[in-house]
Amino acid sequence: MAFHKVVKGTVLVGGGALATVLGLSQFAHYRRKQVNLAYVEAAECFEPVNREPPSREAQLLTLRNTLEFDILVIGGGATGSGCALDAVTRGLKTALVERDDFSSGTSSRSTKLIHGGVRYLQKAIMKLDIEQYRMVKEALHERANLLEIAPHLSAPLPIMLPVYKWWQLPYYWVGIKLYDLVAGSNCLKSSYVLSKSRALEHFPMLQKDRLVGAIVYYDGQHNDARMNLAVALTAARYGAATANYMEVVSLLKKTDPETGREHVSGARCKDVLTGQEFDVRAKCVINATGPFTDAVRKMDDKSAAAICQPSAGVHIVMPGYYSPESMGLLDPATSDGRVIFFLPWQKMTIAGTTDSPTDITHHPIPSEEDINFILNEVRNYLSCDVEVRRGDVLAAWSGIRPLVTDPKSADTQSISRNHVVDISESGLITIAGGKWTTYRSMAEDTVNAAIKVHNLKAGPSRTVGLFLQGGKDWSPTLYIRLVQDYGLESEVAQHLAATYGDKAFEVAKMASVTGKRWPIVGVRLVSEFPYIEAEVKYGIKEYACTAVDMISRRTRLAFLNVQAAEEALPRIVELMGRELNWDEKKKEKELETARRFLYYEMGYKSRSEQLTDRSEISLLPSDIDRYKKRFHKFDADQKGFITIVDVQRVLESINVQMDENTLHEILNEVDLNKNGQVELNEFLQLMSAIQKGRVSGSRLAILMKTAEENLDRRVPIPVDRSCGGL
């Protein structure tokens, strides 16, 4: 790898060069992962200064009272948190401030892959681009390291590349084998070829027409927001003063008496939750703000040229039955030349991503156009026996990639994820670009530059092989102890172990007694997900300050099913209010903010637009007659609408009991004009939307259909939410 010299005022494009040149002599040995996957260098054993991360209040006190830090990092995403961890473990007095929550931006909205980038390697070979090659090789090393230091949050994932033309089989095989070769000792597991029949065994929902075989290769997968949080919490445990909801209002500068030149000396910070402002002084300030990179650079120099070109990537989540539990899918050439991943994640299926220029915003919204693009690409690869329905989209989000490029470039798809370290005339260090997988090496390059430019006294980076919070004492069987020692149900125990690692026992100790024979403890927030109430209390210890923090980044409910997240919200707000002493006004505000977040940023808006009072009724006459008969079994008085009373009457006639609140929720899902009743036209609009696949899992439709079939047989009616699709 080439060494890129740090020169003041120069944009540095690094491929891990500084990481290669500096600091490797300190590592004495290598550790092989238990799964026999990869070698990574082991960091020196040294313990964090805090057994637990200090409270947010204690961190704010440290920020306010410290005369001067060595390094102040702006931005609490993966890269910013990585910079803080790298700096503090070198012995530098470190601070980090984040305007929102840790991982609230791009770092929580990724494809959830830890990968070198198959397509980047293809470009490197096709274009003989040595810089792209170095980036892939570096990323593959970082992939192995991340799987090692956070084994509870990450795991290898086999990904299938289906082949539909004979000539493509050797072409793709050579490319994937080169991917293994570049990884070298960091190769997770050797790729292999599958026949058509074996491919369908592994991925039975795959389109089998014209399929000639498949190639399977391995990459890593992780829980991105929790991984980001683990990095930030680890930095806090090692002594970094980290605080979320701290906005940088302006940069502080002072004049060098010898040269007469100004240099950045800290930042004026505002506590977003209280409005209080104070100065945080530091010898060096690092700008790690992702898509907002140029905004901070312009605080330093209003004439600074833009170096960041944002690109929007939309992902959708669908029910788990759309993919095998342990096999992903890669579409290497979509209809417009992009790449689509189709992956199992958290027992659901994630599909994405798109790649298009966008404006920078704090609240990116997934567009219906992008959602439908992904659905259409998924349809191309799945069997015709599998109906890919718009209504099965459980959540959708858009993330803004901070790509580094020539501002004149209009094509973001051809840009690599290489990162840039920029040093301004006043000494502001900016780290931009890169990708999630390489956050650690990016942080190392950035802190190396900071040490050199600002003459800081520090040793080499110590983060290779350094376990993140929860990873050190985790084991694949840890969940069994949780079941045996605390009486948690197995699914909940597995979830806690995979989310908190060796800290899962602390969550289990907080779990409430259920009052049942089994499980003994662990009251769920919502029935179909393993999140429990104790996680809300523990999430506050992890710096959660709002309900949005809890549903999206401490738990991942908002990313898995927005309807389930909305159902859990009142209880989450109640529990947080109890811990944080919220009054009723504050609780209402939190509910409103969280619902707005789900509505706009997580795809709930798209759900509501699938069924409105303007929706067309596209049904055959025979279907209309059939649905009218079903409707009139409930509307016995021929009023033209049904109410809760009508539904209760039918249910009582077949000996089914259901509480009034549940019935109200069920009818409200279909009551488009919100007048407290469901008219015949609204019911027909619902059934038409279901036939078109725009709506799925309607509890009213299932209830009425089952009641019609079982009025004489008196069979209980299942009304649990089915999929809860958008």
XYZ file of C-alpha atoms in Angstrom:
726
model
C 0.000 0.000 0.000
C 1.165 3.499 -0.744
C 1.809 5.943 2.068
C -0.077 9.218 1.709
C 1.840 12.013 3.354
C -0.179 14.349 5.572
C 0.252 17.858 4.262
C -1.578 20.823 5.711
C -4.370 22.011 3.461
C -4.268 18.840 1.341
C -7.030 16.312 0.762
C -5.718 12.872 1.635
C -7.246 9.779 0.103
C -6.274 6.828 2.309
C -6.601 3.115 1.736
C -5.431 2.194 5.216
C -1.882 3.272 4.338
C -1.109 4.863 7.680
C -2.545 1.836 9.466
C -0.085 -0.329 7.574
C 2.983 1.836 8.134
C 2.385 2.652 11.800
C 1.783 0.559 14.854
C 1.887 -3.052 13.678
C 5.099 -3.934 15.542
C 3.294 -3.800 18.877
C 1.134 -6.804 18.064
C 2.687 -10.020 19.323
C 0.400 -12.704 18.052
C -2.718 -13.581 16.141
C -5.979 -15.056 17.299
C -8.032 -17.428 15.227
C -11.800 -17.114 15.550
C -13.663 -20.062 17.056
C -15.499 -20.520 13.771
C -12.108 -21.046 12.118
C -12.618 -18.021 9.919
C -9.971 -15.341 10.150
C -6.777 -14.049 11.690
C -6.659 -10.628 13.298
C -3.904 -8.990 15.281
C -4.523 -9.032 19.026
C -4.237 -5.746 20.877
C -2.303 -5.487 24.104
C -4.445 -6.430 27.068
C -5.440 -3.335 28.988
C -8.592 -2.722 30.954
C -11.042 0.194 30.606
C -10.998 2.794 33.361
C -14.757 2.471 33.968
C -16.559 -0.816 34.623
C -19.695 0.808 33.226
C -20.057 3.910 31.027
C -20.589 7.010 33.198
C -24.065 8.572 33.134
C -24.844 11.273 30.594
C -24.964 13.821 33.438
C -21.466 12.827 34.543
C -20.232 13.080 30.960
C -21.677 16.571 30.565
C -19.967 17.606 33.792
C -16.641 16.340 32.427
C -17.163 18.187 29.146
C -17.976 21.408 30.979
C -15.213 21.269 33.610
C -12.223 19.963 31.620
C -9.912 22.865 30.823
C -8.732 21.396 27.530
C -9.041 18.047 25.770
C -6.443 16.699 23.409
C -9.089 15.759 20.848
C -12.728 16.763 20.413
C -14.674 14.628 17.936
C -17.825 16.046 16.352
C -20.183 13.253 15.272
C -21.335 10.066 16.997
C -21.747 7.791 13.998
C -19.524 4.789 13.345
C -16.529 6.850 12.219
C -16.801 9.509 14.928
C -17.227 6.914 17.669
C -14.312 4.997 16.172
C -12.148 8.135 16.293
C -13.012 8.653 19.963
C -12.156 5.036 20.811
C -8.901 5.133 18.858
C -7.821 8.396 20.483
C -8.710 7.535 24.082
C -7.007 4.123 23.922
C -3.809 5.865 22.835
C -3.882 7.843 26.070
C -5.263 11.078 24.605
C -7.763 13.112 26.609
C -10.804 12.690 24.359
C -14.291 14.148 24.010
C -17.113 13.354 21.586
C -20.329 15.272 20.967
C -23.264 14.242 18.774
C -26.167 16.521 17.844
C -28.717 13.685 17.832
C -28.312 10.134 19.146
C -25.403 7.803 18.496
C -25.971 6.145 15.097
C -29.054 8.257 14.430
C -27.984 8.945 10.850
C -26.423 6.820 8.130
C -24.748 4.359 10.507
C -28.078 2.809 11.548
C -29.526 2.705 8.020
C -27.065 0.447 6.231
C -27.488 -2.895 4.453
C -26.202 -4.506 7.697
C -23.252 -6.081 5.870
C -19.600 -6.136 6.938
C -17.983 -6.629 3.570
C -15.039 -5.905 1.366
C -17.196 -5.048 -1.614
C -17.462 -7.596 -4.407
C -18.492 -4.942 -6.908
C -15.538 -2.706 -5.945
C -13.161 -5.579 -6.633
C -14.827 -6.059 -10.022
C -14.270 -2.374 -10.816
C -10.686 -2.563 -9.597
C -9.970 -5.433 -11.980
C -11.922 -4.103 -14.961
C -10.407 -0.624 -14.675
C -6.996 -1.703 -13.321
C -7.660 0.633 -10.373
C -5.048 -0.044 -7.684
C -6.747 2.310 -5.214
C -10.007 0.333 -5.389
C -8.040 -2.878 -4.898
C -6.347 -1.497 -1.790
C -9.688 -0.406 -0.419
C -11.157 -3.904 -0.863
C -8.141 -5.569 0.740
C -8.264 -3.175 3.674
C -12.003 -3.738 4.090
C -11.546 -7.517 4.137
C -9.002 -7.151 6.942
C -11.395 -4.884 8.839
C -14.224 -7.365 8.259
C -12.237 -10.058 10.068
C -11.376 -7.699 12.908
C -14.984 -6.615 13.424
C -16.207 -10.215 13.530
C -13.543 -10.850 16.178
C -14.099 -7.872 18.486
C -17.916 -7.963 18.512
C -18.870 -11.634 18.027
C -22.273 -11.131 19.651
C -23.286 -8.443 17.162
C -21.796 -9.944 14.010
C -21.532 -13.253 12.195
C -20.484 -14.675 8.822
C -23.307 -14.920 6.274
C -23.322 -17.072 3.116
C -24.627 -15.107 0.120
C -25.874 -16.802 -3.024
C -25.279 -15.396 -6.480
C -27.788 -17.175 -8.792
C -26.628 -17.752 -12.364
C -29.074 -17.859 -15.294
C -26.649 -18.087 -18.222
C -24.015 -20.790 -18.666
C -21.281 -18.377 -19.697
C -21.763 -16.389 -16.477
C -20.892 -19.352 -14.271
C -17.116 -19.322 -14.925
C -17.125 -15.499 -15.117
C -18.676 -15.053 -11.670
C -16.725 -17.996 -10.236
C -13.407 -16.403 -11.150
C -14.515 -13.076 -9.653
C -15.650 -14.625 -6.376
C -12.506 -16.766 -6.115
C -10.440 -13.599 -6.545
C -12.444 -12.119 -3.661
C -11.381 -15.103 -1.525
C -7.801 -14.735 -2.730
C -7.604 -11.026 -1.896
C -8.926 -11.797 1.601
C -6.057 -14.241 2.100
C -5.904 -15.440 5.710
C -8.942 -13.239 6.414
C -11.150 -15.346 4.125
C -14.184 -16.343 6.198
C -14.885 -19.550 4.287
C -14.089 -20.634 0.763
C -16.741 -19.918 -1.868
C -18.314 -22.814 -3.765
C -20.533 -23.654 -6.733
C -24.010 -25.194 -6.442
C -25.951 -27.115 -9.074
C -29.478 -25.970 -9.876
C -31.059 -28.588 -7.618
C -28.733 -27.809 -4.706
C -29.294 -24.075 -5.128
C -33.055 -24.618 -4.874
C -32.565 -26.747 -1.762
C -30.741 -23.881 -0.061
C -33.022 -21.145 -1.460
C -36.362 -22.824 -2.323
C -38.137 -19.552 -3.125
C -35.641 -18.793 -5.915
C -36.814 -18.361 -9.519
C -35.989 -21.753 -11.071
C -36.784 -21.064 -14.749
C -33.515 -20.834 -16.736
C -31.480 -21.254 -13.518
C -28.250 -23.102 -14.311
C -26.618 -22.997 -10.874
C -25.342 -20.637 -8.207
C -22.168 -19.485 -6.476
C -22.073 -19.006 -2.697
C -19.531 -16.745 -1.012
C -19.194 -15.409 2.532
C -19.334 -11.927 3.994
C -20.193 -10.620 7.450
C -23.462 -9.268 8.819
C -24.085 -7.157 11.912
C -26.590 -5.150 13.909
C -25.348 -1.755 12.740
C -26.905 0.632 15.278
C -26.001 -1.630 18.201
C -22.460 -1.975 16.809
C -22.106 1.807 16.611
C -23.416 2.101 20.155
C -20.951 -0.560 21.329
C -18.067 1.481 19.900
C -19.292 4.655 21.654
C -19.902 2.860 24.968
C -16.462 1.245 24.800
C -14.895 4.662 24.256
C -16.796 5.962 27.287
C -15.577 3.036 29.405
C -11.984 3.794 28.423
C -12.425 7.379 29.591
C -13.743 9.415 26.655
C -16.277 12.095 27.573
C -19.058 11.185 25.147
C -22.429 12.903 24.999
C -25.345 12.604 22.608
C -27.804 15.448 22.012
C -24.953 17.966 22.150
C -25.000 20.256 19.133
C -21.985 22.218 17.948
C -23.192 25.787 17.521
C -19.863 27.229 16.390
C -16.153 26.469 16.346
C -13.805 28.228 18.746
C -10.582 29.725 17.425
C -7.538 31.345 18.915
C -4.576 33.127 17.399
C -1.104 31.640 17.511
C 1.115 34.385 19.050
C 4.136 33.234 17.055
C 2.594 33.019 13.580
C -0.430 35.269 14.024
C -2.638 32.627 12.377
C -5.931 31.421 13.771
C -6.488 27.767 14.551
C -9.506 25.824 15.757
C -9.385 25.368 19.534
C -12.714 23.768 20.406
C -16.444 24.251 19.964
C -19.378 26.047 21.484
C -21.835 23.259 22.356
C -25.537 23.290 23.148
C -27.373 20.641 25.138
C -30.345 19.987 22.861
C -32.414 18.613 25.759
C -31.987 21.599 28.115
C -30.841 24.442 25.856
C -27.754 25.120 27.996
C -24.585 26.169 26.160
C -20.925 25.973 27.117
C -17.491 25.806 25.498
C -15.515 22.606 25.038
C -11.863 23.382 24.372
C -9.444 21.035 22.641
C -6.019 21.067 21.001
C -7.524 19.323 17.970
C -11.058 19.105 16.579
C -12.109 16.220 14.316
C -15.088 16.630 12.007
C -16.719 13.190 11.553
C -20.249 14.242 10.682
C -20.944 12.086 7.618
C -23.386 13.809 5.234
C -23.024 17.046 7.232
C -19.270 17.194 6.687
C -19.374 20.345 4.593
C -21.615 22.177 7.077
C -18.946 21.877 9.775
C -16.182 22.712 7.307
C -18.027 25.927 6.453
C -18.179 26.798 10.178
C -14.404 26.822 9.945
C -14.124 28.478 6.533
C -17.180 29.871 4.751
C -15.398 29.621 1.406
C -14.537 25.922 1.788
C -15.407 23.909 -1.313
C -17.808 20.999 -0.923
C -16.122 17.593 -0.825
C -19.196 15.480 -0.031
C -21.798 14.366 -2.555
C -24.709 12.692 -0.770
C -26.409 9.614 -2.166
C -29.675 8.110 -0.889
C -29.991 4.385 -0.308
C -33.435 2.938 0.444
C -34.004 -0.427 2.130
C -37.173 -2.350 2.887
C -37.941 -5.087 5.417
C -40.255 -7.974 4.580
C -41.418 -11.052 6.528
C -38.841 -13.729 7.236
C -40.509 -16.285 4.974
C -39.234 -14.416 1.915
C -35.716 -15.781 2.450
C -33.981 -18.739 4.133
C -32.852 -18.100 7.713
C -29.148 -18.404 6.904
C -28.639 -17.592 3.232
C -28.601 -14.217 1.528
C -28.997 -13.384 -2.152
C -27.095 -10.984 -4.393
C -28.559 -9.601 -7.608
C -25.375 -8.416 -9.378
C -27.093 -6.636 -12.257
C -30.491 -5.045 -11.704
C -32.581 -3.534 -14.478
C -30.690 -0.238 -14.140
C -27.258 -1.705 -13.415
C -27.320 -1.430 -9.649
C -26.737 -4.184 -7.078
C -29.509 -5.479 -4.819
C -28.981 -7.566 -1.675
C -31.755 -9.772 -0.303
C -30.731 -10.875 3.191
C -32.096 -12.537 6.325
C -31.766 -10.163 9.292
C -33.223 -10.380 12.791
C -35.587 -13.138 11.572
C -36.918 -10.801 8.880
C -35.776 -10.185 5.302
C -33.999 -6.984 4.302
C -33.798 -5.885 0.662
C -31.848 -2.988 -0.811
C -30.393 -0.735 -1.777
C -31.001 2.069 -4.232
C -28.355 4.636 -5.114
C -29.369 8.111 -6.252
C -28.270 11.714 -5.646
C -30.193 13.457 -2.870
C -30.362 16.601 -0.796
C -28.918 16.542 2.705
C -31.573 16.345 5.406
C -31.813 15.237 9.030
C -34.951 13.253 8.221
C -34.618 11.292 4.947
C -37.835 9.701 3.717
C -38.070 6.510 1.634
C -39.937 7.207 -1.615
C -42.653 4.971 -3.014
C -40.732 4.869 -6.286
C -37.657 3.377 -4.598
C -39.740 0.903 -2.595
C -41.420 -0.344 -5.756
C -38.088 -0.529 -7.596
C -36.737 -2.887 -4.925
C -39.944 -4.967 -4.960
C -39.776 -5.331 -8.741
C -36.158 -6.506 -8.580
C -37.060 -8.997 -5.863
C -39.885 -10.348 -8.039
C -37.391 -11.035 -10.820
C -35.440 -13.427 -8.616
C -38.199 -15.155 -6.666
C -40.397 -18.007 -7.840
C -43.740 -17.137 -9.388
C -45.245 -19.213 -6.574
C -44.197 -16.452 -4.174
C -46.430 -13.403 -4.508
C -44.292 -10.361 -3.704
C -46.818 -7.950 -2.237
C -46.443 -4.258 -1.533
C -48.432 -4.883 1.624
C -45.698 -7.137 2.971
C -43.273 -4.232 3.400
C -43.028 -4.016 7.184
C -40.639 -1.060 7.318
C -38.706 1.110 4.896
C -35.993 3.680 5.390
C -33.579 5.893 3.521
C -29.962 6.464 4.512
C -27.687 9.176 3.143
C -24.242 7.943 2.111
C -21.524 10.594 2.490
C -19.687 9.802 -0.736
C -16.534 11.776 -1.453
C -16.309 12.989 -5.028
C -15.652 15.800 -7.437
C -18.606 18.190 -6.855
C -19.138 18.345 -10.631
C -19.770 14.597 -10.879
C -23.412 13.636 -11.424
C -23.012 9.853 -11.205
C -22.810 8.597 -7.616
C -22.926 4.925 -8.590
C -19.387 4.976 -10.014
C -17.863 6.443 -6.865
C -15.827 4.213 -4.554
C -16.126 4.329 -0.787
C -12.536 5.451 -0.278
C -12.142 7.958 2.490
C -10.573 11.389 2.661
C -8.683 13.010 5.529
C -8.626 16.776 5.078
C -6.690 19.301 7.172
C -7.855 22.883 6.887
C -5.644 25.975 7.175
C -6.865 26.428 10.760
C -6.168 22.805 11.700
C -9.667 21.311 11.547
C -9.326 17.594 10.756
C -12.122 16.228 8.567
C -12.723 12.549 7.892
C -15.232 11.883 5.102
C -16.342 9.076 2.814
C -15.412 5.467 3.464
C -17.813 2.717 4.474
C -19.131 1.103 7.642
C -16.730 -1.850 7.474
C -13.629 0.347 7.464
C -14.671 2.692 10.278
C -11.759 1.518 12.476
C -8.987 2.061 9.925
C -10.561 5.394 8.971
C -10.427 6.412 12.626
C -6.808 5.273 12.871
C -5.822 7.311 9.801
C -7.638 10.343 11.200
C -6.057 10.208 14.655
C -2.633 9.596 13.078
C -3.124 12.798 11.091
C -4.300 14.687 14.183
C -1.257 13.570 16.184
C 1.129 14.631 13.447
C -0.449 17.994 12.618
C -1.066 19.064 16.231
C 2.062 17.506 17.773
C 0.096 15.395 20.232
C 1.969 12.888 22.358
C 0.470 9.440 21.794
C 1.443 5.948 20.816
C 0.217 3.837 17.916
C -3.378 2.695 17.492
C -4.521 -0.090 19.823
C -7.959 -0.867 18.402
C -7.137 -3.919 16.285
C -8.332 -6.876 18.354
C -9.770 -4.623 21.077
C -13.093 -6.122 22.204
C -16.121 -3.873 22.066
C -18.642 -3.681 24.896
C -20.260 -7.069 25.454
C -17.876 -9.052 23.281
C -15.102 -10.202 25.599
C -16.904 -12.940 27.547
C -19.622 -13.758 25.030
C -20.025 -17.322 23.833
C -22.554 -18.987 21.512
C -24.059 -20.834 24.489
C -24.324 -17.828 26.805
C -28.085 -17.670 26.279
C -28.509 -21.072 27.955
C -27.275 -19.630 31.253
C -29.815 -16.824 30.903
C -32.607 -19.390 30.534
C -31.368 -21.532 33.412
C -30.403 -18.780 35.861
C -33.227 -16.297 35.297
C -36.148 -18.212 33.784
C -36.214 -16.311 30.493
C -37.829 -17.946 27.485
C -35.284 -19.240 25.004
C -36.061 -16.769 22.199
C -35.708 -13.802 24.557
C -32.469 -15.179 26.010
C -30.987 -15.655 22.535
C -31.965 -12.113 21.624
C -30.413 -10.629 24.779
C -27.172 -12.557 24.259
C -26.977 -11.467 20.608
C -27.708 -7.833 21.480
C -25.814 -7.194 24.718
C -23.238 -9.998 24.744
C -21.820 -10.561 28.211
C -23.869 -7.575 29.451
C -27.080 -9.575 28.887
C -27.008 -10.701 32.524
C -27.430 -7.086 33.649
C -30.550 -6.776 31.503
C -31.875 -10.087 32.830
C -31.466 -8.856 36.421
C -33.794 -5.956 35.603
C -36.476 -8.167 34.004
C -39.942 -8.076 35.543
C -41.708 -11.169 36.841
C -44.365 -12.315 34.367
C -46.695 -13.975 36.886
C -46.795 -17.055 34.677
C -45.434 -20.537 35.223
C -43.110 -19.907 32.266
C -41.304 -17.728 31.464
C -40.660 -16.610 35.017
C -39.290 -13.177 34.026
C -39.191 -11.113 30.850
C -42.378 -9.225 29.964
C -42.395 -8.552 26.217
C -43.003 -5.103 24.775
C -44.919 -6.627 21.862
C -45.940 -10.257 21.468
C -44.184 -11.240 18.217
C -40.734 -9.798 19.033
C -38.346 -10.825 21.835
C -37.789 -7.292 23.167
C -38.629 -7.027 26.867
C -39.466 -4.149 29.190
C -36.142 -4.443 31.034
C -34.377 -3.285 27.863
C -36.038 0.104 28.185
C -34.587 0.616 31.644
C -31.183 -0.647 30.508
C -31.370 1.482 27.349
C -31.394 4.609 29.509
C -28.056 3.476 30.968
C -26.894 3.316 27.337
C -27.695 7.044 26.917
C -31.175 6.660 25.382
C -32.924 9.994 25.903
C -36.044 9.743 23.726
C -38.645 7.208 22.669
C -37.198 7.311 19.142
C -33.812 6.261 20.545
C -35.482 3.276 22.162
C -37.567 1.983 19.242
C -34.916 2.487 16.584
C -31.417 2.123 18.064
C -31.579 0.433 21.516
C -34.182 -1.980 20.225
C -34.612 -2.276 16.435
C -38.420 -2.448 16.429
C -38.859 0.528 14.110
C -36.556 -1.081 11.545
C -38.341 -4.428 11.725
C -42.047 -3.585 11.882
C -43.412 -0.070 12.231
C -46.840 -1.256 13.349
C -45.306 -3.307 16.161
C -43.169 -0.300 17.115
C -46.237 1.906 17.283
C -48.027 -0.649 19.452
C -45.085 -0.756 21.859
C -44.711 3.036 22.054
C -47.191 3.837 24.867
C -45.600 1.284 27.198
C -42.080 2.393 26.252
C -42.949 6.030 26.961
C -44.541 5.036 30.263
C -41.425 3.120 31.337
C -39.042 5.872 30.200
C -41.189 8.502 31.887
C -40.941 6.617 35.153
C -37.139 6.454 34.952
C -36.578 9.989 33.648
C -39.333 11.731 35.630
C -41.315 12.883 32.600
C -44.573 14.712 33.214
C -47.689 14.024 31.129
C -46.908 16.848 28.714
C -43.445 15.431 28.047
C -44.870 11.929 27.528
C -47.371 13.225 24.975
C -44.602 15.071 23.136
C -42.461 11.918 23.029
C -45.365 9.883 21.660
C -46.076 12.478 18.989
C -42.412 12.758 17.939
C -41.950 8.991 17.778
C -45.124 8.494 15.741
C -44.011 11.211 13.330
C -40.654 9.431 13.011
C -42.401 6.141 12.177
C -44.795 7.854 9.784
C -42.244 9.698 7.684
C -38.807 8.096 8.157
C -39.722 4.428 8.619
C -42.328 4.000 5.899
C -45.613 4.289 7.804
C -46.683 7.103 5.470
C -46.362 4.744 2.519
C -48.579 2.242 4.315
C -51.366 4.747 4.823
C -51.210 5.715 1.163
C -51.904 2.122 0.086
C -55.462 2.375 1.412
C -57.253 5.740 1.405
C -60.770 6.999 0.850
C -59.666 7.683 -2.753
C -58.498 4.110 -3.401
C -60.005 2.502 -6.477
C -62.225 -0.563 -6.253
C -60.972 -2.957 -8.927
C -62.976 -6.107 -8.307
C -64.858 -8.483 -10.537
C -68.677 -8.353 -10.190
C -68.600 -11.851 -8.698
C -66.044 -10.723 -6.096
C -68.134 -7.668 -5.228
C -71.193 -9.863 -4.649
C -69.171 -12.258 -2.485
C -67.730 -9.471 -0.346
C -71.126 -7.784 -0.002
C -72.580 -11.005 1.387
C -69.740 -11.237 3.858
C -70.237 -7.618 4.895
C -73.984 -8.080 5.409
C -73.420 -10.976 7.812
C -72.098 -8.273 10.138
C -74.419 -5.479 8.969
C -77.597 -7.402 9.792
C -79.705 -4.227 9.897
C -78.645 -3.224 6.353
C -77.398 0.165 7.581
C -74.576 0.259 5.024
C -71.895 0.291 7.722
C -70.657 -1.786 10.634
C -69.627 -0.708 14.124
C -67.976 -2.327 17.136
C -71.434 -3.397 18.313
C -72.044 -5.302 15.060
C -68.725 -7.116 15.302
C -69.298 -7.960 18.975
C -72.724 -9.417 18.137
C -71.276 -11.789 15.531
C -68.408 -12.816 17.783
C -70.748 -13.542 20.680
C -72.889 -15.720 18.423
C -69.914 -18.011 17.896
C -68.720 -17.774 21.531
C -65.663 -15.595 20.935
C -64.717 -12.893 23.434
C -62.642 -9.853 22.496
C -62.043 -6.676 24.471
C -63.462 -3.421 23.169
C -60.084 -1.691 22.788
C -58.829 -4.421 20.445
C -62.020 -4.227 18.385
C -61.659 -0.472 18.139
C -58.067 -0.860 16.849
C -59.171 -3.439 14.271
C -61.956 -1.248 12.869
C -59.825 1.887 12.993
C -57.345 0.289 10.559
C -60.064 0.322 7.883
C -62.098 3.356 8.965
C -60.677 5.658 6.288
C -62.792 8.722 7.033
C -62.427 8.200 10.807
C -66.115 8.456 11.636
C -66.135 5.472 13.989
C -67.658 3.004 11.534
C -66.696 1.012 8.443
C -68.886 1.614 5.406
C -69.453 -0.974 2.686
C -67.381 1.117 0.259
C -64.437 1.191 2.695
C -64.650 -2.586 3.065
C -64.620 -3.058 -0.719
C -61.659 -0.686 -1.010
C -59.848 -2.834 1.562
C -60.561 -6.092 -0.257
C -59.484 -4.567 -3.583
C -56.185 -3.376 -2.047
C -55.610 -6.850 -0.586
C -56.189 -8.494 -3.984
C -53.662 -6.128 -5.572
C -51.112 -6.923 -2.879
C -50.944 -3.340 -1.617
C -52.281 -4.349 1.799
C -51.691 -7.552 3.748
C -52.415 -8.797 7.237
C -55.648 -6.820 7.719
C -57.141 -8.093 10.958
C -60.664 -7.045 9.984
C -60.487 -8.891 6.663
C -59.188 -12.047 8.357
C -61.764 -11.803 11.128
C -64.720 -11.362 8.755
C -63.569 -14.136 6.421
C -63.061 -16.574 9.277
C -66.374 -15.629 10.882
C -68.200 -16.248 7.609
C -66.631 -19.703 7.326
C -67.231 -20.696 10.943
C -70.572 -19.229 11.974
C -72.121 -22.678 12.047
C -69.093 -24.580 13.357
C -68.401 -22.126 16.228
C -64.616 -22.191 15.670
C -62.576 -19.486 17.491
C -61.333 -16.726 15.223
C -57.591 -15.874 15.140
C -57.082 -12.106 15.109
C -53.372 -11.704 15.837
C -51.713 -9.327 13.449
C -50.538 -11.334 10.425
C -47.242 -9.897 9.185
C -48.488 -6.372 9.788
C -47.319 -5.325 6.365
C -47.199 -1.768 5.184
